[in-house]
Tab-separated table of C-alpha atoms in Angstrom:
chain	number	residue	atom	x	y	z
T	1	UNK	CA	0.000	0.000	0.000
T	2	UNK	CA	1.342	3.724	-0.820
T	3	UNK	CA	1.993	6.395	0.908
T	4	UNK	CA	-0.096	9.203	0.769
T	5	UNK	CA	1.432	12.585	1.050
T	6	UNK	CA	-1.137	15.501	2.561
T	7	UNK	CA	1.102	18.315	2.794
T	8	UNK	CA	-1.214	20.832	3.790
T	9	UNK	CA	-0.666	19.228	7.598
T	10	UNK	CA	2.615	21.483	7.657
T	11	UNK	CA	0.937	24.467	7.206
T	12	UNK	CA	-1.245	24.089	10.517
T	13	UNK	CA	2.101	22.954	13.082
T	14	UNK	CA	4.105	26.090	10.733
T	15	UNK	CA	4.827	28.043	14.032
T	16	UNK	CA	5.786	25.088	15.380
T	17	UNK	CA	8.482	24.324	12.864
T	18	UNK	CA	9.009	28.001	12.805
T	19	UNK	CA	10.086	27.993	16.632
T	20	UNK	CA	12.516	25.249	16.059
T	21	UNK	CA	14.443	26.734	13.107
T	22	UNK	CA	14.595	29.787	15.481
T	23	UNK	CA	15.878	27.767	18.021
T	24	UNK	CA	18.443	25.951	16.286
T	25	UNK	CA	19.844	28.833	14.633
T	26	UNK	CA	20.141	30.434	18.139
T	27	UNK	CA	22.148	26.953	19.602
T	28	UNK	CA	23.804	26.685	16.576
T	29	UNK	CA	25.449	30.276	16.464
T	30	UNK	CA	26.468	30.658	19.884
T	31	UNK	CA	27.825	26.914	20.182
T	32	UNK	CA	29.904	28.185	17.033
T	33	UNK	CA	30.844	31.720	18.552
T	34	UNK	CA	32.327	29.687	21.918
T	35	UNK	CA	33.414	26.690	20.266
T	36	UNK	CA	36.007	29.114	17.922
T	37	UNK	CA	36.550	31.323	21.102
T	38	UNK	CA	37.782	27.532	22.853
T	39	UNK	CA	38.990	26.023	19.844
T	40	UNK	CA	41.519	29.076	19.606
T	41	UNK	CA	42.905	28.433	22.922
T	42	UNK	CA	43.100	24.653	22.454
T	43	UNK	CA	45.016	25.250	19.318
T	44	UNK	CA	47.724	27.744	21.033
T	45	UNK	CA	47.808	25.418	23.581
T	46	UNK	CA	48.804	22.480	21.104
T	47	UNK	CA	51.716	24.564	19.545
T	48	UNK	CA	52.414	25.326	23.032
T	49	UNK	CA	56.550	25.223	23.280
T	50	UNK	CA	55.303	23.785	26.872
T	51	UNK	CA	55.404	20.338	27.060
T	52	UNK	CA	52.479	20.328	29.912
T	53	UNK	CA	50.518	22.748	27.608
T	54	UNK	CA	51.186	21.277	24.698
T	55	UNK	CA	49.911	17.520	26.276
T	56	UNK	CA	46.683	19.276	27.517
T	57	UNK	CA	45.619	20.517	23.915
T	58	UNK	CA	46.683	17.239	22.217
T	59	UNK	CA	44.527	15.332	24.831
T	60	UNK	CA	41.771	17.143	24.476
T	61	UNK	CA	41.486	17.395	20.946
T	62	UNK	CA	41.907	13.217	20.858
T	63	UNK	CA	39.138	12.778	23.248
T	64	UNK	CA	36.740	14.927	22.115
T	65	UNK	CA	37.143	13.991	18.355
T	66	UNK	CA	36.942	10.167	19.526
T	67	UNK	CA	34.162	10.303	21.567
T	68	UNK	CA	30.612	10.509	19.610
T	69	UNK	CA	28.548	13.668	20.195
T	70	UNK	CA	25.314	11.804	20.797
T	71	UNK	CA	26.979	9.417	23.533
T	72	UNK	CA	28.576	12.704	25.232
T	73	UNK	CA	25.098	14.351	25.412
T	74	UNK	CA	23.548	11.821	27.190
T	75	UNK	CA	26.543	11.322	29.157
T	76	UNK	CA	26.714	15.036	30.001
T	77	UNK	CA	23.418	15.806	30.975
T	78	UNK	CA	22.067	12.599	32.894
T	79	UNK	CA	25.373	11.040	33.917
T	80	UNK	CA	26.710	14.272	34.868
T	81	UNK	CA	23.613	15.099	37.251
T	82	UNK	CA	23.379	11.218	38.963
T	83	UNK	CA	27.173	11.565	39.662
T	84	UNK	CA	27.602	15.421	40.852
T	85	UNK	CA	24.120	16.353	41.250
T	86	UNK	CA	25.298	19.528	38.616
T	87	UNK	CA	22.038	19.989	36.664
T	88	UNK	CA	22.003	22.153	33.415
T	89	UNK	CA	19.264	23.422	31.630
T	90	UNK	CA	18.476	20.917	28.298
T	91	UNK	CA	19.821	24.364	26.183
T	92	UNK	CA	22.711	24.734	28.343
T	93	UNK	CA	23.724	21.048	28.294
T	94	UNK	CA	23.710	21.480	24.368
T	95	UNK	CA	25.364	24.150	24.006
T	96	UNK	CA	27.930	23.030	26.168
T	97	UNK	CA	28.178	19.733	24.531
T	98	UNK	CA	28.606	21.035	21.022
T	99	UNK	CA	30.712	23.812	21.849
T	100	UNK	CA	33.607	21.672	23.591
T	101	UNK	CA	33.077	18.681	20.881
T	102	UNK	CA	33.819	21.463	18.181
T	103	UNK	CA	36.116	23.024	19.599
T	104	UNK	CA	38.509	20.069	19.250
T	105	UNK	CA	37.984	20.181	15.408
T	106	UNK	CA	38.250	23.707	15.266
T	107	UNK	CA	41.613	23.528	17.516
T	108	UNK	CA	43.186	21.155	14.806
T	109	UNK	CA	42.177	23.614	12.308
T	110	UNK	CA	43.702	26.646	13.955
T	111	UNK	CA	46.715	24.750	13.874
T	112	UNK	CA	47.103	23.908	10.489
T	113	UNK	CA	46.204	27.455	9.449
T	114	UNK	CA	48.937	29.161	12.163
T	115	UNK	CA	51.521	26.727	10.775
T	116	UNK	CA	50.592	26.829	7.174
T	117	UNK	CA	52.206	30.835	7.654
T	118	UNK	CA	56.111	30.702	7.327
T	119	UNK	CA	58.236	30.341	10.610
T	120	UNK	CA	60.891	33.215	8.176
T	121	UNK	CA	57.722	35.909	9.859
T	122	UNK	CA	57.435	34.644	13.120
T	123	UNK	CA	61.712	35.623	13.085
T	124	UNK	CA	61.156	38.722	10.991
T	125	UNK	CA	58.870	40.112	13.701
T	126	UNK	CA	60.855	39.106	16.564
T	127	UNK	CA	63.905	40.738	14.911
T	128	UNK	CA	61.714	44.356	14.463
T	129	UNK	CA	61.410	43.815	18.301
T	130	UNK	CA	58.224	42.441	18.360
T	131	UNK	CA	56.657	40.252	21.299
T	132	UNK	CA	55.504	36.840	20.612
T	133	UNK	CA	51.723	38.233	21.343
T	134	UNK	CA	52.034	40.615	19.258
T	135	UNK	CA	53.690	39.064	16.415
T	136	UNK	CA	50.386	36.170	16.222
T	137	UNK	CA	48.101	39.299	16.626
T	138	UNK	CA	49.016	41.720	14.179
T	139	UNK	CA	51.072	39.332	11.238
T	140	UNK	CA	50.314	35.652	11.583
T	141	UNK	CA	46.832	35.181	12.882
T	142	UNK	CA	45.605	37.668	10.124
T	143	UNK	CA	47.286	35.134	7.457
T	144	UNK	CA	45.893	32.372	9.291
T	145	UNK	CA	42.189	33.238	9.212
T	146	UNK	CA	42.513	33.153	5.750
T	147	UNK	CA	43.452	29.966	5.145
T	148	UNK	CA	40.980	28.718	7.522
T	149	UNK	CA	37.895	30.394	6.349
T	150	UNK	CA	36.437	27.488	3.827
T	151	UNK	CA	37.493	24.572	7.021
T	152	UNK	CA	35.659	26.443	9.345
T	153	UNK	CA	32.783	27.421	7.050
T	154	UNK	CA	32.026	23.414	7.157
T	155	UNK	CA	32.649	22.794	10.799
T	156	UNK	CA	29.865	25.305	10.759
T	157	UNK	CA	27.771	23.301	8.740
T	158	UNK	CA	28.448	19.969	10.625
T	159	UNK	CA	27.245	22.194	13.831
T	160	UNK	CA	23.727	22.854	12.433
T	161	UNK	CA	23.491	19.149	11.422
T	162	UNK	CA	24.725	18.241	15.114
T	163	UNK	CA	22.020	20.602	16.586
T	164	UNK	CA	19.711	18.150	15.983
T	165	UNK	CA	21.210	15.737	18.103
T	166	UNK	CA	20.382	17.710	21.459
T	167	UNK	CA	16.540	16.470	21.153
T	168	UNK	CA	17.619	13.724	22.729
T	169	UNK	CA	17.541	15.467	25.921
T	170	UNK	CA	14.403	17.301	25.112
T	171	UNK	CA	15.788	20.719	23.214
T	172	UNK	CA	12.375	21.565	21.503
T	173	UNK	CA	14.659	22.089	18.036
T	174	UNK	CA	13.916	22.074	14.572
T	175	UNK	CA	14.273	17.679	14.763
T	176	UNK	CA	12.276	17.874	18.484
T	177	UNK	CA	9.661	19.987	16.934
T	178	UNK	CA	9.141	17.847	14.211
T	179	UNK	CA	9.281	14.885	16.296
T	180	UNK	CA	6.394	16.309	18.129
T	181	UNK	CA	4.047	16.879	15.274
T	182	UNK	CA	4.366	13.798	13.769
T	183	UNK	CA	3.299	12.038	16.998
T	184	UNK	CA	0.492	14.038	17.050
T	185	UNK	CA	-0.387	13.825	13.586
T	186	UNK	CA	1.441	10.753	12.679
T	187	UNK	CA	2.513	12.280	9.460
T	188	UNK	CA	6.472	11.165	9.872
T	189	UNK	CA	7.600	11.866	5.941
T	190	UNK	CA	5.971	15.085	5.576
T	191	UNK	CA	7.786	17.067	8.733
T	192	UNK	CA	10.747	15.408	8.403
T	193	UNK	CA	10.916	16.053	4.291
T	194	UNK	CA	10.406	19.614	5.261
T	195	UNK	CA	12.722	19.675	7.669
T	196	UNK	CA	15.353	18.014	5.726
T	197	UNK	CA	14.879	20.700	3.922
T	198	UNK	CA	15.327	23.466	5.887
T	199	UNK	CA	18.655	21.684	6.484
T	200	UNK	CA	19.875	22.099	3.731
T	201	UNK	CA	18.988	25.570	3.025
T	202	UNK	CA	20.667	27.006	6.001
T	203	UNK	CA	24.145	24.779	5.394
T	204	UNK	CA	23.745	26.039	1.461
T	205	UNK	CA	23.185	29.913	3.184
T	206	UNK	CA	26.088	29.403	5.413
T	207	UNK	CA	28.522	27.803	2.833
T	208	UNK	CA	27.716	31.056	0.381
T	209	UNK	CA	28.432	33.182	3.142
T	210	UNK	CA	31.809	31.481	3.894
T	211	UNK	CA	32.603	32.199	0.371
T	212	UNK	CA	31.423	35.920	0.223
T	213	UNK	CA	33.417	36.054	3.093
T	214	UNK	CA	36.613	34.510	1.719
T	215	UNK	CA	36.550	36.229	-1.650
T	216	UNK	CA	36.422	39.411	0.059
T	217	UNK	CA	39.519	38.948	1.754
T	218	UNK	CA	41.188	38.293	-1.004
């Protein structure tokens, strides 16, 4: 027997979907503004000439690229309450949990960028008199962001997709929201088509963004 499609069921749960797309944008960008803010320090911490340092930001970039996002969600917010009593707030725990996840990509990425720029300026800065601070400030991470504009334009995009996976905890999202209608209205291929959709449209918005960006810096 075929499935019938009856679209017209989106149109009556539209705020509904409408909330969640508003929602996920907002977990989305500010997991993304800490998770760069983090995955900065991780990274200086990596090329740290401190061995200590240097151990700390290799460690935690290994575990949290190892460990899967949807295990570290649950672990965070349920395990992390029966153990410490510590309770977050479901958009807290998310945020949390996809900010320090990404920030171990974005570390890696830092890296490559800050050592993709020749050592010859690092020694060409420091021989104008120039403090180690300064010198990654005003010549090297300018170079840098460059470089690392289209990498970090799809760690964005994986971070939208991953914002789906704090429903799991009860984030009324884009994927909670449409979770919800189609109990109610058990109409599963309609709300999730459209929400596929929506998906898509926001990575595609976000990847032509990274590129405006990028081709204005060149």
């Amino acid at each position: 027997m075929g499935y019938e499609f009856h679209w017209e069921v989106i149109s009556t749960y539209w705020t509904w979907i409408a909330k969640g797309i508003g929602l996920t944008l907002y977990i989305s960008i500010v997991a993304m503004f800490f998770a760069l803010t983090t995955g900065l320090l991780v990274a200086l911490l990596r090329i740290s000439k401190s061995l200590p340092l240097a151990f700390f930001g290799r460690a935690y970039i290994e575990f949290f690229r190892a460990i899967p996002l949807l295990v570290f969600i649950i672990w965070f917010y349920y395990g992390l309450a029966m153990v410490t009593g510590i309770n977050f707030q479901p958009i807290m725990a998310g945020i949390i949990c996809l900010t320090m996840q990404h920030a171990g990509y974005l570390a890696e990425i830092y890296r490559s960028g800050i050592q993709a720029v020749p050592k010859g300026q690092w020694e060409a800065a420091y021989s104008l008199g120039y403090s180690p601070a300064r010198t990654f400030i005003k010549i090297i991470a300018p170079q840098a962001f460059k470089i690392v504009i289209p990498p970090i334009a799809n760690q964005g995009v994986s971070m939208l997709k991953d914002s789906a996976l704090v429903s799991i905890i009860g984030v009324n999202e884009l994927m909670r929201q449409s979770q919800i209608a189609t109990s109610l209205t058990f109409r599963p291929f309609e709300f999730y088509t459209v929400a596929a959709l929506i998906y898509v449209a926001l990575a595609i918005g976000l990847s032509q963004l990274a590129t405006l960006m990028e081709n204005r810096m060149k």
